[in-house]
């Protein structure tokens, strides 16, 4: 993809947005893993932990880009992205702690960060592979640009999401948009779409975004209503006779 083309920079912005939206927990893991290190080693732990995690993610995305060339896998990945986007809009569970062991050694903290990031990065890998449009160079560039954004801006973004919930909907909608685009660029659908239904290049992403936002909001309302009913039932049971 040509670095001077608008499509290149749109894809880079999408990758950065994905990392911000889906990378909030990664910043928390970094903080927890390094909290017992001596003050002088914390910055080193954060630096090498993030560097190792990003390197591992590049390797995972490299395999994802190659696997997504297999027929029907992009369609399956698109369905997975729709689910991830919908999940993003669900209310937080009452117990939302991160079970991350803090290490007292620099090597231990780095290892914890890399392992935790690998476990938590499936959604990032699939989403970034879709946004990168088969370009590993674009993946690497987008991730390198996003590293300081993740490390320095994740807490700010999380506060922004707390104060302006529409930010969460925008992020979830972005995942739905990418899912819709992936579904029409699969090896089995790309040529047919180009020849017979070019309008799907904008209609499919738009529908993907709408599906995620509408379905996610509906499921979130159901979950909140169920939680409220359980609280009311518990209050009734605990009332004195």
Coordinates of N, CA and C in Angstrom, one line a residue:
X1 N 0.9 -1.2 0.0 CA 0.0 0.0 0.0 C 0.9 1.2 0.0
X2 N 0.6 2.2 -0.9 CA 1.4 3.4 -1.0 C 1.2 4.3 0.2
X3 N 2.4 4.7 0.8 CA 2.4 5.5 2.0 C 1.8 6.9 1.7
X4 N 1.7 7.3 0.5 CA 1.2 8.7 0.1 C -0.3 8.6 -0.2
X5 N -0.9 7.4 -0.2 CA -2.3 7.3 -0.5 C -3.2 7.5 0.8
X6 N -4.4 8.1 0.6 CA -5.3 8.3 1.8 C -5.7 7.0 2.4
X7 N -5.8 5.9 1.6 CA -6.2 4.6 2.2 C -5.1 4.1 3.2
X8 N -3.8 4.4 3.0 CA -2.8 4.0 3.9 C -3.0 4.7 5.2
X9 N -3.2 6.0 5.3 CA -3.3 6.7 6.5 C -4.7 6.4 7.2
X10 N -5.7 6.1 6.4 CA -7.0 5.7 7.1 C -6.8 4.4 7.8
X11 N -6.0 3.4 7.2 CA -5.8 2.1 7.8 C -4.9 2.3 9.0
X12 N -3.9 3.2 9.0 CA -3.0 3.5 10.1 C -3.9 4.0 11.3
X13 N -4.8 4.9 11.0 CA -5.6 5.5 12.1 C -6.6 4.4 12.6
X14 N -7.0 3.5 11.8 CA -7.9 2.4 12.2 C -7.1 1.5 13.2
X15 N -5.9 1.2 12.8 CA -5.0 0.3 13.7 C -4.8 1.0 15.0
X16 N -4.5 2.3 15.0 CA -4.3 3.0 16.3 C -5.5 3.0 17.1
X17 N -6.7 3.3 16.5 CA -7.9 3.3 17.2 C -8.3 1.9 17.8
X18 N -8.0 0.9 17.0 CA -8.2 -0.5 17.6 C -7.4 -0.8 18.8
X19 N -6.1 -0.4 18.7 CA -5.2 -0.6 19.9 C -5.7 0.2 21.1
X20 N -6.2 1.4 20.9 CA -6.7 2.2 22.0 C -7.9 1.6 22.6
X21 N -8.9 1.2 21.7 CA -10.2 0.7 22.2 C -10.0 -0.7 22.9
X22 N -9.2 -1.5 22.3 CA -9.0 -2.9 22.8 C -7.8 -3.1 23.7
X23 N -7.0 -2.0 23.9 CA -5.8 -2.1 24.6 C -5.8 -1.6 26.0
X24 N -7.0 -1.1 26.5 CA -7.0 -0.6 27.8 C -6.6 -1.5 28.9
X25 N -7.0 -2.8 28.8 CA -6.6 -3.8 29.8 C -5.1 -4.0 29.8
X26 N -4.5 -3.9 28.6 CA -3.0 -4.1 28.5 C -2.3 -3.1 29.4
X27 N -2.7 -1.9 29.4 CA -2.1 -0.9 30.2 C -2.2 -1.2 31.7
X28 N -3.4 -1.7 32.1 CA -3.6 -2.1 33.5 C -2.7 -3.3 33.8
X29 N -2.5 -4.3 32.9 CA -1.6 -5.4 33.1 C -0.2 -4.9 33.3
X30 N 0.2 -4.0 32.5 CA 1.6 -3.5 32.6 C 1.8 -2.9 34.0
X31 N 0.9 -2.1 34.4 CA 1.0 -1.4 35.7 C 1.1 -2.4 36.9
X32 N 0.2 -3.4 36.8 CA 0.1 -4.5 37.8 C 1.4 -5.3 37.8
X33 N 1.9 -5.7 36.7 CA 3.1 -6.5 36.6 C 4.3 -5.8 37.1
X34 N 4.4 -4.5 37.0 CA 5.6 -3.8 37.4 C 5.5 -3.1 38.8
X35 N 4.4 -3.3 39.4 CA 4.1 -2.5 40.6 C 5.1 -2.8 41.8
X36 N 5.7 -4.0 41.8 CA 6.6 -4.3 42.9 C 8.1 -4.1 42.6
X37 N 8.3 -3.6 41.3 CA 9.7 -3.4 41.0 C 10.2 -2.1 41.6
X38 N 11.6 -2.1 41.9 CA 12.1 -0.8 42.4 C 11.9 0.3 41.4
X39 N 11.8 1.5 41.9 CA 11.4 2.7 41.1 C 12.2 2.8 39.8
X40 N 13.6 2.5 39.9 CA 14.4 2.7 38.8 C 14.2 1.7 37.7
X41 N 13.6 0.5 38.1 CA 13.4 -0.6 37.1 C 12.0 -0.5 36.5
X42 N 11.1 0.3 37.0 CA 9.8 0.2 36.5 C 9.7 0.7 35.0
X43 N 10.4 1.8 34.7 CA 10.4 2.3 33.3 C 11.0 1.2 32.4
X44 N 12.1 0.6 32.8 CA 12.7 -0.5 32.0 C 11.7 -1.7 31.8
X45 N 11.0 -2.0 32.9 CA 10.0 -3.1 32.8 C 8.9 -2.8 31.8
X46 N 8.4 -1.5 31.9 CA 7.4 -1.1 31.0 C 7.9 -1.1 29.5
X47 N 9.1 -0.6 29.3 CA 9.7 -0.4 28.0 C 9.9 -1.8 27.3
X48 N 10.6 -2.7 28.0 CA 10.9 -4.0 27.4 C 9.7 -4.9 27.4
X49 N 8.8 -4.8 28.4 CA 7.6 -5.5 28.3 C 6.7 -5.2 27.1
X50 N 6.5 -3.9 26.9 CA 5.7 -3.4 25.8 C 6.4 -3.8 24.5
X51 N 7.7 -3.6 24.4 CA 8.5 -3.9 23.2 C 8.3 -5.4 22.8
X52 N 8.5 -6.3 23.8 CA 8.3 -7.7 23.6 C 6.9 -8.1 23.2
X53 N 5.9 -7.4 23.9 CA 4.5 -7.7 23.5 C 4.2 -7.3 22.1
X54 N 4.7 -6.1 21.7 CA 4.5 -5.7 20.3 C 5.1 -6.6 19.3
X55 N 6.4 -7.0 19.6 CA 7.0 -8.0 18.7 C 6.3 -9.3 18.6
X56 N 5.8 -9.8 19.7 CA 5.0 -11.0 19.6 C 3.7 -10.8 18.8
X57 N 3.1 -9.6 19.0 CA 1.9 -9.3 18.2 C 2.1 -9.3 16.7
X58 N 3.3 -8.7 16.3 CA 3.6 -8.6 14.9 C 3.7 -10.0 14.3
X59 N 4.4 -10.9 15.1 CA 4.5 -12.3 14.7 C 3.1 -13.0 14.5
X60 N 2.2 -12.8 15.5 CA 0.9 -13.3 15.4 C 0.1 -12.8 14.3
X61 N 0.2 -11.5 14.0 CA -0.5 -10.9 12.9 C 0.1 -11.3 11.6
X62 N 1.4 -11.6 11.5 CA 2.0 -12.1 10.3 C 1.3 -13.4 9.9
X63 N 1.1 -14.3 10.9 CA 0.5 -15.6 10.6 C -1.0 -15.4 10.3
X64 N -1.6 -14.4 11.0 CA -3.0 -14.1 10.7 C -3.2 -13.6 9.3
X65 N -2.4 -12.7 8.8 CA -2.5 -12.2 7.5 C -2.4 -13.4 6.4
X66 N -1.5 -14.3 6.7 CA -1.3 -15.4 5.8 C -2.5 -16.4 5.9
X67 N -3.0 -16.6 7.1 CA -4.1 -17.5 7.2 C -5.4 -17.0 6.6
X68 N -5.6 -15.6 6.7 CA -6.8 -15.0 6.2 C -6.9 -15.1 4.7
X69 N -5.8 -15.5 4.0 CA -5.9 -15.7 2.5 C -6.6 -17.1 2.2
X70 N -6.8 -17.9 3.2 CA -7.5 -19.2 3.0 C -9.0 -18.9 2.8
X71 N -9.7 -19.5 1.8 CA -11.1 -19.3 1.6 C -11.9 -19.5 2.9
X72 N -12.9 -18.6 3.1 CA -13.9 -18.6 4.1 C -13.3 -18.1 5.5
X73 N -12.0 -18.0 5.6 CA -11.4 -17.6 7.0 C -11.7 -16.1 7.2
X74 N -11.7 -15.3 6.2 CA -12.0 -13.9 6.5 C -13.5 -13.7 6.9
X75 N -14.3 -14.6 6.4 CA -15.7 -14.5 6.7 C -15.9 -14.9 8.2
X76 N -15.2 -16.0 8.6 CA -15.2 -16.4 10.0 C -14.6 -15.4 10.9
X77 N -13.5 -14.8 10.5 CA -12.9 -13.7 11.2 C -13.8 -12.5 11.4
X78 N -14.6 -12.2 10.3 CA -15.5 -11.1 10.4 C -16.6 -11.4 11.4
X79 N -17.1 -12.6 11.5 CA -18.1 -13.0 12.5 C -17.5 -12.8 13.9
X80 N -16.2 -13.2 14.1 CA -15.6 -13.1 15.3 C -15.5 -11.6 15.7
X81 N -15.1 -10.8 14.8 CA -15.0 -9.3 15.0 C -16.4 -8.8 15.4
X82 N -17.5 -9.2 14.8 CA -18.8 -8.7 15.2 C -19.1 -9.1 16.6
X83 N -18.7 -10.3 17.0 CA -18.9 -10.7 18.4 C -18.1 -9.9 19.4
X84 N -16.8 -9.6 19.0 CA -15.9 -8.8 19.8 C -16.5 -7.4 20.0
X85 N -16.9 -6.8 18.9 CA -17.5 -5.5 19.0 C -18.8 -5.4 19.8
X86 N -19.6 -6.4 19.7 CA -20.8 -6.5 20.5 C -20.5 -6.7 22.0
X87 N -19.5 -7.5 22.3 CA -19.0 -7.7 23.7 C -18.5 -6.4 24.3
X88 N -17.9 -5.6 23.5 CA -17.3 -4.3 23.9 C -18.4 -3.4 24.5
X89 N -19.6 -3.5 24.1 CA -20.7 -2.7 24.5 C -21.4 -3.2 25.8
X90 N -21.0 -4.4 26.2 CA -21.7 -5.0 27.4 C -21.3 -4.4 28.7
X91 N -22.2 -4.3 29.7 CA -21.8 -3.7 31.0 C -20.7 -4.5 31.6
X92 N -19.8 -3.8 32.4 CA -18.7 -4.5 33.1 C -19.2 -5.4 34.1
X93 N -18.6 -6.6 34.2 CA -19.0 -7.5 35.3 C -18.7 -6.9 36.7
X94 N -19.5 -7.3 37.7 CA -19.3 -6.7 39.0 C -17.9 -7.0 39.6
X95 N -17.4 -8.1 39.2 CA -16.0 -8.4 39.6 C -15.1 -8.3 38.4
X96 N -14.4 -7.2 38.3 CA -13.6 -7.0 37.1 C -12.1 -6.9 37.4
X97 N -11.6 -7.6 38.4 CA -10.2 -7.5 38.7 C -9.4 -8.2 37.7
X98 N -8.1 -7.8 37.7 CA -7.1 -8.4 36.8 C -6.2 -9.3 37.7
X99 N -6.3 -10.6 37.5 CA -5.4 -11.5 38.3 C -4.1 -11.6 37.7
X100 N -3.2 -10.6 38.0 CA -1.9 -10.6 37.4 C -0.9 -10.5 38.6
X101 N 0.0 -11.5 38.6 CA 1.0 -11.5 39.7 C 2.1 -10.5 39.5
X102 N 2.3 -9.7 40.4 CA 3.4 -8.7 40.3 C 4.7 -9.4 40.6
X103 N 5.7 -9.1 39.8 CA 7.0 -9.7 40.0 C 8.0 -8.7 40.7
X104 N 8.9 -9.3 41.5 CA 9.9 -8.5 42.1 C 11.2 -8.4 41.3
X105 N 11.2 -9.0 40.1 CA 12.4 -9.0 39.3 C 12.0 -8.4 37.9
X106 N 13.0 -7.7 37.3 CA 12.7 -7.1 36.0 C 12.3 -8.1 34.9
X107 N 13.1 -9.3 34.9 CA 12.8 -10.3 33.9 C 11.4 -10.9 34.1
X108 N 11.1 -11.1 35.4 CA 9.8 -11.7 35.7 C 8.6 -10.8 35.3
X109 N 8.8 -9.5 35.5 CA 7.8 -8.5 35.1 C 7.6 -8.5 33.6
X110 N 8.7 -8.5 32.8 CA 8.7 -8.5 31.4 C 8.0 -9.8 30.9
X111 N 8.3 -10.9 31.5 CA 7.7 -12.2 31.1 C 6.2 -12.1 31.3
X112 N 5.8 -11.6 32.5 CA 4.4 -11.5 32.8 C 3.6 -10.6 31.8
X113 N 4.2 -9.5 31.4 CA 3.6 -8.6 30.4 C 3.4 -9.3 29.1
X114 N 4.4 -10.0 28.6 CA 4.4 -10.6 27.3 C 3.4 -11.7 27.3
X115 N 3.4 -12.6 28.3 CA 2.4 -13.7 28.3 C 1.0 -13.2 28.4
X116 N 0.8 -12.2 29.3 CA -0.6 -11.7 29.5 C -1.1 -11.0 28.2
X117 N -0.2 -10.3 27.5 CA -0.6 -9.6 26.2 C -0.9 -10.7 25.2
X118 N -0.1 -11.8 25.1 CA -0.4 -12.8 24.2 C -1.8 -13.4 24.4
X119 N -2.1 -13.7 25.6 CA -3.4 -14.3 26.0 C -4.6 -13.3 25.6
X120 N -4.3 -12.0 25.9 CA -5.4 -11.0 25.7 C -5.5 -10.4 24.3
X121 N -4.6 -10.8 23.4 CA -4.5 -10.1 22.1 C -5.2 -10.7 20.9
X122 N -6.0 -11.7 21.1 CA -6.7 -12.3 20.0 C -7.6 -11.3 19.3
X123 N -8.3 -10.5 20.0 CA -9.2 -9.6 19.4 C -8.4 -8.5 18.6
X124 N -7.3 -8.0 19.3 CA -6.4 -7.1 18.6 C -5.9 -7.6 17.3
X125 N -5.4 -8.8 17.3 CA -4.8 -9.4 16.2 C -5.7 -9.6 15.0
X126 N -6.9 -10.1 15.2 CA -7.9 -10.2 14.2 C -8.3 -8.9 13.6
X127 N -8.6 -7.9 14.5 CA -9.0 -6.6 14.1 C -8.0 -5.9 13.3
X128 N -6.7 -5.9 13.7 CA -5.6 -5.2 13.0 C -5.3 -5.9 11.7
X129 N -5.4 -7.2 11.6 CA -5.2 -7.9 10.4 C -6.3 -7.5 9.4
X130 N -7.5 -7.3 9.8 CA -8.5 -6.9 8.9 C -8.3 -5.4 8.4
X131 N -7.9 -4.6 9.3 CA -7.7 -3.2 9.0 C -6.5 -3.0 8.1
X132 N -5.5 -3.9 8.2 CA -4.2 -3.8 7.4 C -4.3 -4.1 6.0
X133 N -5.4 -4.8 5.6 CA -5.6 -5.2 4.2 C -4.4 -5.9 3.6
X134 N -4.0 -7.0 4.3 CA -2.9 -7.9 3.8 C -1.5 -7.3 3.8
X135 N -1.3 -6.1 4.5 CA 0.0 -5.5 4.4 C 0.7 -5.6 5.8
X136 N 1.8 -6.4 5.9 CA 2.5 -6.6 7.1 C 3.2 -5.3 7.4
X137 N 3.8 -4.6 6.4 CA 4.4 -3.3 6.6 C 3.5 -2.3 7.3
X138 N 2.3 -2.3 6.9 CA 1.3 -1.4 7.5 C 1.0 -1.7 8.9
X139 N 0.9 -3.0 9.2 CA 0.8 -3.5 10.6 C 1.9 -3.0 11.5
X140 N 3.1 -3.2 11.0 CA 4.3 -2.8 11.8 C 4.3 -1.3 12.0
X141 N 4.0 -0.6 11.0 CA 4.0 0.9 11.1 C 2.9 1.4 12.0
X142 N 1.7 0.8 11.9 CA 0.6 1.2 12.8 C 0.9 0.9 14.2
X143 N 1.5 -0.3 14.5 CA 1.8 -0.7 15.8 C 2.9 0.2 16.5
X144 N 3.9 0.5 15.7 CA 5.0 1.3 16.2 C 4.4 2.7 16.6
X145 N 3.6 3.3 15.7 CA 3.0 4.6 16.0 C 2.1 4.5 17.2
X146 N 1.4 3.4 17.4 CA 0.4 3.3 18.5 C 1.1 3.0 19.8
X147 N 2.3 2.5 19.9 CA 2.9 2.2 21.2 C 2.9 3.3 22.2
X148 N 3.4 4.5 21.8 CA 3.3 5.6 22.8 C 1.9 6.0 23.1
X149 N 1.0 5.9 22.1 CA -0.4 6.2 22.4 C -1.0 5.3 23.5
X150 N -0.6 4.0 23.3 CA -1.2 3.0 24.3 C -0.6 3.2 25.7
X151 N 0.7 3.4 25.8 CA 1.4 3.6 27.1 C 1.0 4.9 27.8
X152 N 1.0 6.0 27.0 CA 0.8 7.3 27.6 C -0.7 7.7 27.6
X153 N -1.5 7.2 26.6 CA -2.8 7.7 26.5 C -3.9 6.8 26.9
X154 N -3.7 5.5 27.3 CA -4.7 4.6 27.6 C -5.6 5.0 28.7
X155 N -5.0 5.5 29.8 CA -5.7 5.9 31.0 C -6.6 7.1 30.6
X156 N -6.1 8.0 29.8 CA -6.9 9.2 29.4 C -8.0 8.7 28.5
X157 N -7.8 7.8 27.6 CA -8.9 7.3 26.8 C -9.9 6.6 27.6
X158 N -9.5 5.8 28.6 CA -10.5 5.1 29.5 C -11.3 6.1 30.3
X159 N -10.7 7.2 30.7 CA -11.5 8.3 31.3 C -12.5 8.9 30.4
X160 N -12.0 9.1 29.1 CA -12.9 9.6 28.1 C -14.1 8.7 27.9
X161 N -13.8 7.4 27.8 CA -14.9 6.5 27.6 C -15.9 6.5 28.8
X162 N -15.4 6.7 30.0 CA -16.2 6.8 31.2 C -17.1 8.0 31.1
X163 N -16.6 9.1 30.7 CA -17.3 10.4 30.7 C -18.2 10.6 29.4
X164 N -17.7 10.0 28.3 CA -18.4 10.1 27.0 C -18.7 8.7 26.4
X165 N -19.7 8.0 26.9 CA -20.0 6.7 26.4 C -20.0 6.5 24.9
X166 N -20.3 7.6 24.2 CA -20.4 7.5 22.7 C -19.1 7.1 22.1
X167 N -18.0 7.3 22.9 CA -16.6 6.9 22.4 C -16.6 5.4 22.3
X168 N -17.2 4.7 23.2 CA -17.2 3.2 23.2 C -18.0 2.7 22.0
X169 N -19.1 3.4 21.7 CA -19.9 3.0 20.5 C -19.2 3.2 19.2
X170 N -18.4 4.3 19.2 CA -17.6 4.6 18.0 C -16.6 3.5 17.8
X171 N -15.9 3.1 18.9 CA -14.9 2.0 18.8 C -15.5 0.7 18.4
X172 N -16.7 0.3 19.0 CA -17.4 -0.9 18.6 C -17.8 -0.9 17.2
X173 N -18.3 0.3 16.7 CA -18.8 0.5 15.4 C -17.6 0.3 14.4
X174 N -16.4 0.7 14.8 CA -15.3 0.6 13.9 C -15.0 -0.9 13.7
X175 N -15.1 -1.7 14.7 CA -14.8 -3.1 14.6 C -15.9 -3.8 13.7
X176 N -17.1 -3.3 13.8 CA -18.2 -3.8 12.9 C -17.9 -3.4 11.5
X177 N -17.4 -2.2 11.3 CA -17.1 -1.7 9.9 C -16.0 -2.6 9.3
X178 N -15.0 -2.8 10.1 CA -13.9 -3.7 9.5 C -14.4 -5.1 9.3
X179 N -15.3 -5.6 10.1 CA -15.8 -6.9 9.9 C -16.6 -7.0 8.6
X180 N -17.4 -6.0 8.3 CA -18.2 -5.9 7.1 C -17.3 -5.9 5.9
X181 N -16.2 -5.1 6.0 CA -15.2 -5.0 4.9 C -14.5 -6.4 4.7
X182 N -14.2 -7.1 5.8 CA -13.5 -8.4 5.6 C -14.4 -9.4 5.0
X183 N -15.7 -9.3 5.2 CA -16.6 -10.3 4.7 C -16.7 -10.3 3.2
X184 N -16.5 -9.1 2.6 CA -16.6 -9.0 1.1 C -15.2 -9.1 0.4
X185 N -14.2 -9.2 1.2 CA -12.8 -9.4 0.6 C -12.2 -10.7 0.8
X186 N -13.1 -11.7 1.2 CA -12.6 -13.1 1.4 C -12.4 -13.6 0.0
X187 N -11.5 -14.7 -0.1 CA -11.1 -15.3 -1.3 C -12.3 -15.8 -2.1
X188 N -13.4 -16.2 -1.5 CA -14.6 -16.7 -2.2 C -15.6 -15.6 -2.5
X189 N -15.5 -14.4 -2.0 CA -16.5 -13.4 -2.2 C -15.9 -12.2 -3.0
X190 N -14.6 -12.0 -3.0 CA -14.0 -10.7 -3.5 C -14.4 -10.5 -5.0
X191 N -14.1 -11.5 -5.8 CA -14.3 -11.4 -7.3 C -15.8 -11.2 -7.6
X192 N -16.7 -11.9 -6.9 CA -18.1 -11.8 -7.2 C -18.6 -10.4 -6.8
X193 N -18.2 -9.9 -5.7 CA -18.6 -8.6 -5.2 C -18.1 -7.5 -6.2
X194 N -16.8 -7.6 -6.7 CA -16.3 -6.6 -7.6 C -17.0 -6.7 -8.9
X195 N -17.5 -7.8 -9.4 CA -18.1 -8.0 -10.7 C -19.6 -7.7 -10.6
X196 N -20.3 -8.0 -9.5 CA -21.7 -7.9 -9.5 C -22.3 -7.0 -8.4
X197 N -21.6 -6.7 -7.4 CA -22.2 -5.9 -6.3 C -21.2 -4.9 -5.7
X198 N -20.7 -4.0 -6.5 CA -19.6 -3.1 -6.0 C -20.1 -2.2 -4.9
X199 N -21.5 -2.0 -4.8 CA -22.0 -1.2 -3.7 C -21.8 -1.8 -2.3
X200 N -21.5 -3.1 -2.3 CA -21.2 -3.7 -1.0 C -19.9 -3.2 -0.4
X201 N -19.0 -2.6 -1.2 CA -17.8 -2.0 -0.6 C -18.1 -1.0 0.4
X202 N -19.2 -0.3 0.4 CA -19.6 0.7 1.4 C -20.8 0.2 2.2
X203 N -21.7 -0.6 1.6 CA -22.9 -1.1 2.3 C -22.5 -2.1 3.4
X204 N -21.6 -3.1 3.0 CA -21.3 -4.1 4.0 C -20.6 -3.6 5.3
X205 N -19.6 -2.7 5.1 CA -19.0 -2.1 6.3 C -20.1 -1.3 7.2
X206 N -20.9 -0.6 6.5 CA -21.9 0.2 7.2 C -22.9 -0.7 7.9
X207 N -23.3 -1.8 7.3 CA -24.2 -2.8 7.9 C -23.5 -3.4 9.1
X208 N -22.2 -3.8 9.0 CA -21.5 -4.4 10.1 C -21.4 -3.5 11.3
X209 N -21.2 -2.2 11.0 CA -21.2 -1.2 12.2 C -22.5 -1.1 12.8
X210 N -23.6 -1.1 12.0 CA -24.9 -1.0 12.6 C -25.3 -2.2 13.4
X211 N -25.0 -3.4 12.8 CA -25.3 -4.6 13.5 C -24.6 -4.7 14.9
X212 N -23.3 -4.3 15.0 CA -22.6 -4.3 16.3 C -23.3 -3.3 17.2
X213 N -23.5 -2.1 16.8 CA -24.0 -1.1 17.7 C -25.4 -1.4 18.2
X214 N -26.3 -1.8 17.3 CA -27.7 -2.1 17.6 C -27.8 -3.4 18.5
X215 N -27.1 -4.4 18.1 CA -27.2 -5.7 18.8 C -26.5 -5.5 20.2
X216 N -25.3 -4.8 20.2 CA -24.6 -4.6 21.5 C -25.5 -3.8 22.5
X217 N -26.1 -2.8 22.0 CA -26.9 -2.0 22.9 C -28.1 -2.7 23.4
X218 N -28.8 -3.5 22.5 CA -29.9 -4.3 22.9 C -29.5 -5.4 24.0
X219 N -28.4 -6.1 23.7 CA -27.9 -7.1 24.7 C -27.5 -6.4 26.0
X220 N -27.0 -5.2 26.0 CA -26.6 -4.5 27.2 C -27.8 -4.1 28.0
X221 N -28.8 -3.7 27.3 CA -30.1 -3.3 28.0 C -30.7 -4.5 28.7
X222 N -30.7 -5.7 28.0 CA -31.2 -6.9 28.6 C -30.4 -7.3 29.8
X223 N -29.1 -7.2 29.7 CA -28.2 -7.6 30.8 C -28.4 -6.7 32.0
X224 N -28.6 -5.4 31.8 CA -28.8 -4.5 32.9 C -30.2 -4.7 33.5
X225 N -31.2 -5.0 32.7 CA -32.5 -5.3 33.3 C -32.5 -6.6 34.1
X226 N -31.8 -7.6 33.6 CA -31.6 -8.8 34.4 C -30.9 -8.6 35.7
X227 N -29.9 -7.8 35.7 CA -29.1 -7.5 36.9 C -30.0 -6.7 37.9
X228 N -30.8 -5.8 37.4 CA -31.7 -5.0 38.2 C -32.7 -5.9 38.9
X229 N -33.2 -6.9 38.1 CA -34.2 -7.8 38.6 C -33.6 -8.7 39.7
X230 N -32.4 -9.1 39.6 CA -31.7 -9.9 40.6 C -31.5 -9.1 41.9
X231 N -31.1 -7.9 41.7 CA -30.9 -7.0 42.9 C -32.3 -6.8 43.6
X232 N -33.3 -6.6 42.9 CA -34.7 -6.4 43.5 C -35.1 -7.6 44.2
X233 N -34.8 -8.8 43.6 CA -35.2 -10.1 44.3 C -34.4 -10.3 45.5
X234 N -33.1 -9.9 45.5 CA -32.3 -10.1 46.7 C -32.8 -9.1 47.8
X235 N -33.2 -7.9 47.4 CA -33.7 -7.0 48.4 C -35.0 -7.5 49.1
X236 N -35.9 -8.1 48.2 CA -37.1 -8.7 48.8 C -36.8 -9.8 49.7
X237 N -35.9 -10.7 49.4 CA -35.5 -11.8 50.3 C -35.0 -11.4 51.6
X238 N -34.2 -10.3 51.5 CA -33.5 -9.8 52.8 C -34.4 -8.9 53.6
X239 N -35.6 -8.6 53.1 CA -36.5 -7.8 54.0 C -36.9 -8.5 55.2
X240 N -37.0 -7.8 56.3 CA -37.4 -8.5 57.6 C -38.9 -8.8 57.5
X241 N -39.2 -10.0 58.0 CA -40.6 -10.4 58.0 C -41.4 -9.7 59.0

